[in-house]
Amino acid sequence: MKAISIRTFGSPDGLAVVDLPVPAPAAGQVLIATEAVGVGGVDTVIRSGALAAYGFKEGHIPGGEVAGTVTAVGDGVDAAWIGRRVWGFTGTGGGYVEQAVAPVEQILPLPDRLSAAAAVTLGSAGAVAHFGLRHARFVPGETVLVRGAAGSIGIMAVQLAARGGAAAVAVTTSSSERGERLRRLGATHVLDRSGDGGEADPAGYDVIIDVVAGADMPSFFDRLNPNGRMVAVGAVAGQPPADFGTKIMAAFQKSMSFAAFSAATVTPADLAAVRGKQFAAAGRGEIEAVVHELLPLDEAVLAHQKMDAGEVFGRIVLTP
């Protein structure tokens, strides 16, 4: 089968098309003939080599989110899964392939009206946005800022905050065109990347959902209201400065807080329940899975080039 491997860490040119044997699902696993593979921000970070210290090695197959049809099951898995269209999470790798293996507890049946591309755009991003807002203790009537709102997680955070009754949903983004697209998805205020906008923008925010992190993250503590909460759900710009917490301590009397959130801390059952509801809502047209572009699997280099260049609004989907 065709797969994409990280031949060398660094630029997207280090990705290569390789031929691998079709894997056999082990006990508790299913084999999925992939129709769609999501290209996530974490894939580009792994490809860059920035996470090599965490055990990622050259030869790694990127991708963690696939959708397609179950073609085989391992021991202990109900054979009724065979032939069903599913979304599947393969972990921190193993997704850029024509045939993917996933644990049965990490798959979910797809509604008839939901495409495979929409599923891999929504599956992980929607859950991270949902539980990220919950981690921030967001309640209706609060003001929310989504930092880095043009990616799939940010887009879902905007939609969920708006649907959840936020008094205002501000976004940081790189262009007015992207800002207008985010307004159509529920944003009420559009800011530049530094968080500046116009006089009508909220003076502060109760919740900041940060997909970006990086060197500029500490400056956004200045935009939190008293008792405000910032939750980092990603780090597409890299780690923040080591001393970023001094900003919180310097504003001690505002009782601000910071937290990181990873979906790895949520049980598979809870993730499945939220994903099932979101898949159904997307199938009914109540929320939108924004697919930036469909590209063939063997154009993964181009997909990563577009990600690195910041050209993507939503999610690029590879099609084997």
Short mmCIF file of C-alpha atoms in Angstrom, two decimals:
data_model
loop_
_atom_site.label_atom_id
_atom_site.label_comp_id
_atom_site.label_asym_id
_atom_site.label_seq_id
_atom_site.Cartn_x
_atom_site.Cartn_y
_atom_site.Cartn_z
CA MET A 1 0.00 0.00 0.00
CA LYS A 2 1.03 3.63 -0.51
CA ALA A 3 2.10 5.60 2.55
CA ILE A 4 3.90 8.84 3.43
CA SER A 5 7.03 8.64 5.57
CA ILE A 6 9.21 11.30 7.16
CA ARG A 7 12.44 10.45 5.35
CA THR A 8 14.34 13.32 6.99
CA PHE A 9 13.25 15.83 9.64
CA GLY A 10 13.04 19.47 8.60
CA SER A 11 11.24 20.94 5.59
CA PRO A 12 8.23 19.36 3.86
CA ASP A 13 10.62 18.03 1.21
CA GLY A 14 11.66 15.45 3.79
CA LEU A 15 8.36 13.62 3.25
CA ALA A 16 8.47 10.70 0.84
CA VAL A 17 6.02 8.27 -0.75
CA VAL A 18 6.84 4.70 0.30
CA ASP A 19 5.31 1.29 -0.31
CA LEU A 20 4.42 -0.73 2.79
CA PRO A 21 2.66 -4.04 3.34
CA VAL A 22 -1.00 -3.80 4.31
CA PRO A 23 -1.08 -4.16 8.10
CA ALA A 24 -3.12 -6.83 9.85
CA PRO A 25 -5.26 -5.52 12.71
CA ALA A 26 -4.17 -6.86 16.08
CA ALA A 27 -6.54 -7.79 18.88
CA GLY A 28 -8.86 -4.88 19.62
CA GLN A 29 -8.08 -3.12 16.34
CA VAL A 30 -9.76 -2.53 12.98
CA LEU A 31 -8.33 -1.96 9.51
CA ILE A 32 -9.75 1.04 7.63
CA ALA A 33 -9.53 1.62 3.88
CA THR A 34 -9.02 5.35 4.04
CA GLU A 35 -11.08 7.79 2.00
CA ALA A 36 -9.77 10.88 3.80
CA VAL A 37 -6.80 11.72 6.01
CA GLY A 38 -6.66 14.94 8.03
CA VAL A 39 -3.49 17.06 7.94
CA GLY A 40 -3.05 18.49 11.43
CA GLY A 41 -0.75 21.10 12.89
CA VAL A 42 0.88 18.46 15.08
CA ASP A 43 1.88 16.58 11.90
CA THR A 44 3.96 19.55 10.75
CA VAL A 45 5.58 19.93 14.16
CA ILE A 46 6.54 16.24 14.21
CA ARG A 47 7.84 16.47 10.63
CA SER A 48 10.01 19.46 11.54
CA GLY A 49 11.89 17.38 14.10
CA ALA A 50 10.86 19.60 17.00
CA LEU A 51 9.49 16.60 18.90
CA ALA A 52 12.36 14.20 18.21
CA ALA A 53 13.26 14.28 21.90
CA TYR A 54 9.87 12.70 22.62
CA GLY A 55 10.68 9.55 20.67
CA PHE A 56 9.67 10.48 17.13
CA LYS A 57 12.21 9.16 14.62
CA GLU A 58 12.85 9.52 10.92
CA GLY A 59 10.77 6.92 9.11
CA HIS A 60 7.69 7.89 11.13
CA ILE A 61 4.34 7.80 9.30
CA PRO A 62 2.50 11.03 10.23
CA GLY A 63 -1.23 11.56 10.66
CA GLY A 64 -3.67 10.60 13.36
CA GLU A 65 -7.12 11.12 11.86
CA VAL A 66 -8.70 9.06 9.09
CA ALA A 67 -12.11 8.20 7.71
CA GLY A 68 -13.13 5.33 5.48
CA THR A 69 -14.56 1.82 5.48
CA VAL A 70 -13.62 -0.97 7.88
CA THR A 71 -12.23 -3.90 5.87
CA ALA A 72 -11.00 -6.24 8.63
CA VAL A 73 -11.07 -6.62 12.40
CA GLY A 74 -8.73 -8.15 14.94
CA ASP A 75 -9.47 -10.65 17.65
CA GLY A 76 -12.14 -9.57 20.08
CA VAL A 77 -13.74 -7.04 17.71
CA ASP A 78 -17.29 -7.47 16.47
CA ALA A 79 -17.22 -8.45 12.79
CA ALA A 80 -20.31 -6.27 12.26
CA TRP A 81 -17.88 -3.35 11.92
CA ILE A 82 -16.73 -4.71 8.55
CA GLY A 83 -18.20 -2.64 5.73
CA ARG A 84 -19.16 0.33 7.94
CA ARG A 85 -18.02 3.88 7.25
CA VAL A 86 -16.13 5.21 10.26
CA TRP A 87 -13.95 7.98 11.58
CA GLY A 88 -10.82 6.70 13.30
CA PHE A 89 -7.98 8.02 15.45
CA THR A 90 -4.69 6.22 14.87
CA GLY A 91 -2.73 8.08 17.56
CA THR A 92 0.31 10.28 16.96
CA GLY A 93 1.04 8.63 13.62
CA GLY A 94 0.04 5.99 11.13
CA GLY A 95 -2.63 7.98 9.29
CA TYR A 96 -0.97 8.97 5.98
CA VAL A 97 -1.69 5.56 4.43
CA GLU A 98 -4.14 3.79 2.18
CA GLN A 99 -4.98 1.24 4.88
CA ALA A 100 -4.89 2.43 8.50
CA VAL A 101 -5.11 0.54 11.78
CA ALA A 102 -7.02 2.04 14.71
CA PRO A 103 -8.16 0.75 18.12
CA VAL A 104 -11.85 -0.12 18.08
CA GLU A 105 -12.49 2.25 21.01
CA GLN A 106 -11.13 5.07 18.84
CA ILE A 107 -13.52 4.67 15.92
CA LEU A 108 -16.98 6.11 15.41
CA PRO A 109 -19.64 5.36 12.76
CA LEU A 110 -20.35 8.20 10.36
CA PRO A 111 -23.81 9.59 9.61
CA ASP A 112 -24.86 9.05 5.99
CA ARG A 113 -24.89 12.81 5.33
CA LEU A 114 -21.36 13.43 6.63
CA SER A 115 -18.52 13.11 4.14
CA ALA A 116 -15.21 11.47 5.05
CA ALA A 117 -13.44 14.81 4.46
CA ALA A 118 -15.80 16.59 6.84
CA ALA A 119 -15.29 13.88 9.45
CA VAL A 120 -11.49 14.26 9.57
CA THR A 121 -11.87 18.03 9.64
CA LEU A 122 -14.24 17.91 12.59
CA GLY A 123 -13.33 14.81 14.60
CA SER A 124 -10.28 15.89 16.57
CA ALA A 125 -10.69 19.66 16.21
CA GLY A 126 -14.28 19.71 17.40
CA ALA A 127 -13.49 17.67 20.50
CA VAL A 128 -10.48 19.83 21.39
CA ALA A 129 -12.56 23.00 20.99
CA HIS A 130 -15.42 21.57 23.07
CA PHE A 131 -13.30 20.34 25.95
CA GLY A 132 -10.98 23.35 25.73
CA LEU A 133 -13.94 25.65 26.39
CA ARG A 134 -15.06 23.35 29.20
CA HIS A 135 -11.53 23.40 30.64
CA ALA A 136 -11.78 27.21 30.63
CA ARG A 137 -15.08 26.98 32.54
CA PHE A 138 -16.81 29.02 29.84
CA VAL A 139 -20.43 29.95 30.57
CA PRO A 140 -23.02 31.83 28.50
CA GLY A 141 -22.68 35.62 28.60
CA GLU A 142 -18.88 35.63 28.80
CA THR A 143 -16.55 37.20 26.24
CA VAL A 144 -14.25 34.85 24.36
CA LEU A 145 -11.11 35.44 22.29
CA VAL A 146 -9.86 32.69 19.98
CA ARG A 147 -6.20 33.23 19.17
CA GLY A 148 -5.28 31.61 15.87
CA ALA A 149 -8.83 31.12 14.69
CA ALA A 150 -8.26 30.19 11.04
CA GLY A 151 -7.28 26.57 11.70
CA SER A 152 -9.71 23.73 12.27
CA ILE A 153 -9.55 23.95 16.08
CA GLY A 154 -10.00 27.72 16.08
CA ILE A 155 -12.89 27.57 13.64
CA MET A 156 -14.67 25.06 15.83
CA ALA A 157 -13.98 27.09 18.99
CA VAL A 158 -15.58 30.12 17.31
CA GLN A 159 -18.68 28.17 16.33
CA LEU A 160 -19.07 26.46 19.70
CA ALA A 161 -18.57 29.67 21.70
CA ALA A 162 -21.13 31.47 19.54
CA ARG A 163 -23.62 28.60 19.82
CA GLY A 164 -22.92 28.44 23.55
CA GLY A 165 -24.16 31.98 24.16
CA ALA A 166 -20.96 34.01 24.33
CA ALA A 167 -21.57 37.74 24.67
CA ALA A 168 -18.79 38.34 22.15
CA VAL A 169 -16.46 36.08 20.15
CA ALA A 170 -13.29 37.84 19.04
CA VAL A 171 -10.68 36.25 16.78
CA THR A 172 -7.11 36.96 15.81
CA THR A 173 -6.30 36.27 12.18
CA SER A 174 -3.94 37.38 9.43
CA SER A 175 -6.28 39.05 6.94
CA SER A 176 -9.60 40.84 6.60
CA GLU A 177 -10.77 38.16 4.16
CA ARG A 178 -10.26 35.47 6.79
CA GLY A 179 -11.90 37.72 9.32
CA GLU A 180 -15.05 37.97 7.19
CA ARG A 181 -15.17 34.21 6.82
CA LEU A 182 -14.89 33.86 10.60
CA ARG A 183 -17.69 36.40 11.07
CA ARG A 184 -19.93 34.16 8.98
CA LEU A 185 -19.08 31.33 11.36
CA GLY A 186 -19.97 33.30 14.49
CA ALA A 187 -17.15 35.76 15.24
CA THR A 188 -18.30 39.21 16.34
CA HIS A 189 -14.93 41.01 16.42
CA VAL A 190 -11.86 40.58 14.20
CA LEU A 191 -8.41 41.45 15.54
CA ASP A 192 -4.94 41.34 14.03
CA ARG A 193 -2.39 38.79 15.18
CA SER A 194 -1.26 41.00 18.05
CA GLY A 195 -4.82 41.20 19.36
CA ASP A 196 -5.49 44.79 18.27
CA GLY A 197 -8.73 45.77 16.58
CA GLY A 198 -11.01 48.78 16.86
CA GLU A 199 -12.53 50.95 19.57
CA ALA A 200 -15.70 48.85 19.58
CA ASP A 201 -13.86 45.67 20.55
CA PRO A 202 -14.19 44.33 24.11
CA ALA A 203 -11.75 45.86 26.56
CA GLY A 204 -10.99 42.41 27.93
CA TYR A 205 -11.97 38.76 27.72
CA ASP A 206 -13.20 36.23 30.24
CA VAL A 207 -11.81 33.32 28.22
CA ILE A 208 -8.95 33.07 25.73
CA ILE A 209 -8.57 29.87 23.74
CA ASP A 210 -5.01 29.88 22.38
CA VAL A 211 -4.05 27.61 19.50
CA VAL A 212 -0.79 29.48 18.82
CA ALA A 213 1.35 29.82 21.99
CA GLY A 214 4.84 30.99 20.90
CA ALA A 215 6.81 34.06 21.91
CA ASP A 216 3.83 36.44 21.91
CA MET A 217 1.57 34.38 24.16
CA PRO A 218 2.36 36.30 27.41
CA SER A 219 1.16 39.60 25.93
CA PHE A 220 -2.38 38.18 25.78
CA PHE A 221 -2.57 37.94 29.57
CA ASP A 222 -2.96 41.74 29.42
CA ARG A 223 -6.26 41.16 27.60
CA LEU A 224 -7.81 38.96 30.28
CA ASN A 225 -10.51 40.35 32.53
CA PRO A 226 -10.29 39.88 36.31
CA ASN A 227 -10.80 36.15 36.95
CA GLY A 228 -10.09 35.54 33.26
CA ARG A 229 -8.83 32.17 32.04
CA MET A 230 -6.47 31.37 29.19
CA VAL A 231 -6.29 27.80 27.92
CA ALA A 232 -3.61 26.71 25.44
CA VAL A 233 -4.97 23.98 23.18
CA GLY A 234 -2.07 24.05 20.73
CA ALA A 235 1.37 25.47 20.09
CA VAL A 236 1.64 25.96 16.34
CA ALA A 237 4.12 28.82 16.90
CA GLY A 238 6.22 26.81 19.34
CA GLN A 239 6.66 26.98 23.08
CA PRO A 240 6.08 30.25 24.99
CA PRO A 241 8.97 31.91 26.85
CA ALA A 242 10.08 29.99 29.93
CA ASP A 243 9.16 32.94 32.17
CA PHE A 244 5.66 33.52 30.74
CA GLY A 245 4.08 32.97 34.15
CA THR A 246 5.62 36.19 35.48
CA LYS A 247 2.89 38.08 33.62
CA ILE A 248 0.24 36.38 35.73
CA MET A 249 2.11 37.04 38.96
CA ALA A 250 2.66 40.69 38.05
CA ALA A 251 -1.14 41.08 37.80
CA PHE A 252 -1.76 39.08 40.96
CA GLN A 253 -4.83 41.05 42.02
CA LYS A 254 -6.68 40.16 38.81
CA SER A 255 -6.77 36.46 39.80
CA MET A 256 -6.06 35.32 36.24
CA SER A 257 -5.28 31.72 35.43
CA PHE A 258 -3.56 29.71 32.71
CA ALA A 259 -3.96 26.07 31.77
CA ALA A 260 -2.96 23.71 28.99
CA PHE A 261 -5.43 21.25 27.56
CA SER A 262 -4.86 17.97 25.71
CA ALA A 263 -7.59 15.63 24.54
CA ALA A 264 -5.38 12.81 25.85
CA THR A 265 -6.79 13.59 29.31
CA VAL A 266 -10.38 12.84 28.22
CA THR A 267 -11.72 9.29 28.29
CA PRO A 268 -12.44 7.62 24.94
CA ALA A 269 -16.10 7.30 25.95
CA ASP A 270 -16.45 11.02 26.63
CA LEU A 271 -14.65 11.90 23.40
CA ALA A 272 -16.90 9.54 21.43
CA ALA A 273 -20.05 11.05 22.96
CA VAL A 274 -19.04 14.59 21.96
CA ARG A 275 -17.86 13.56 18.50
CA GLY A 276 -21.08 11.67 17.86
CA LYS A 277 -23.15 14.75 18.69
CA GLN A 278 -20.93 17.00 16.56
CA PHE A 279 -20.98 14.61 13.59
CA ALA A 280 -24.78 14.55 13.79
CA ALA A 281 -24.94 18.35 14.07
CA ALA A 282 -22.65 18.75 11.06
CA GLY A 283 -24.77 16.29 9.09
CA ARG A 284 -27.80 18.49 9.84
CA GLY A 285 -25.89 21.63 8.79
CA GLU A 286 -25.85 23.13 12.29
CA ILE A 287 -22.05 23.38 12.44
CA GLU A 288 -19.63 23.60 9.54
CA ALA A 289 -16.53 21.49 8.93
CA VAL A 290 -14.35 23.82 6.83
CA VAL A 291 -12.24 21.87 4.34
CA HIS A 292 -9.56 24.09 2.83
CA GLU A 293 -8.56 21.73 0.03
CA LEU A 294 -8.54 18.10 -1.03
CA LEU A 295 -5.16 16.80 -2.21
CA PRO A 296 -4.05 13.32 -3.25
CA LEU A 297 -2.10 11.40 -0.62
CA ASP A 298 1.09 11.58 -2.68
CA GLU A 299 0.93 15.39 -2.55
CA ALA A 300 1.57 15.47 1.20
CA VAL A 301 4.65 17.63 0.56
CA LEU A 302 2.45 20.32 -0.98
CA ALA A 303 -0.02 20.04 1.90
CA HIS A 304 2.78 20.64 4.43
CA GLN A 305 4.18 23.51 2.38
CA LYS A 306 0.79 25.19 2.49
CA MET A 307 0.57 24.59 6.25
CA ASP A 308 4.03 26.05 6.85
CA ALA A 309 3.19 29.09 4.72
CA GLY A 310 0.06 29.83 6.75
CA GLU A 311 -2.17 29.52 3.70
CA VAL A 312 -4.71 27.13 5.19
CA PHE A 313 -8.18 28.15 6.38
CA GLY A 314 -9.72 25.09 7.99
CA ARG A 315 -8.08 21.76 7.18
CA ILE A 316 -6.30 20.20 4.24
CA VAL A 317 -7.50 16.66 3.60
CA LEU A 318 -5.46 14.00 1.81
CA THR A 319 -7.35 11.51 -0.34
CA PRO A 320 -5.67 8.12 -0.91
#
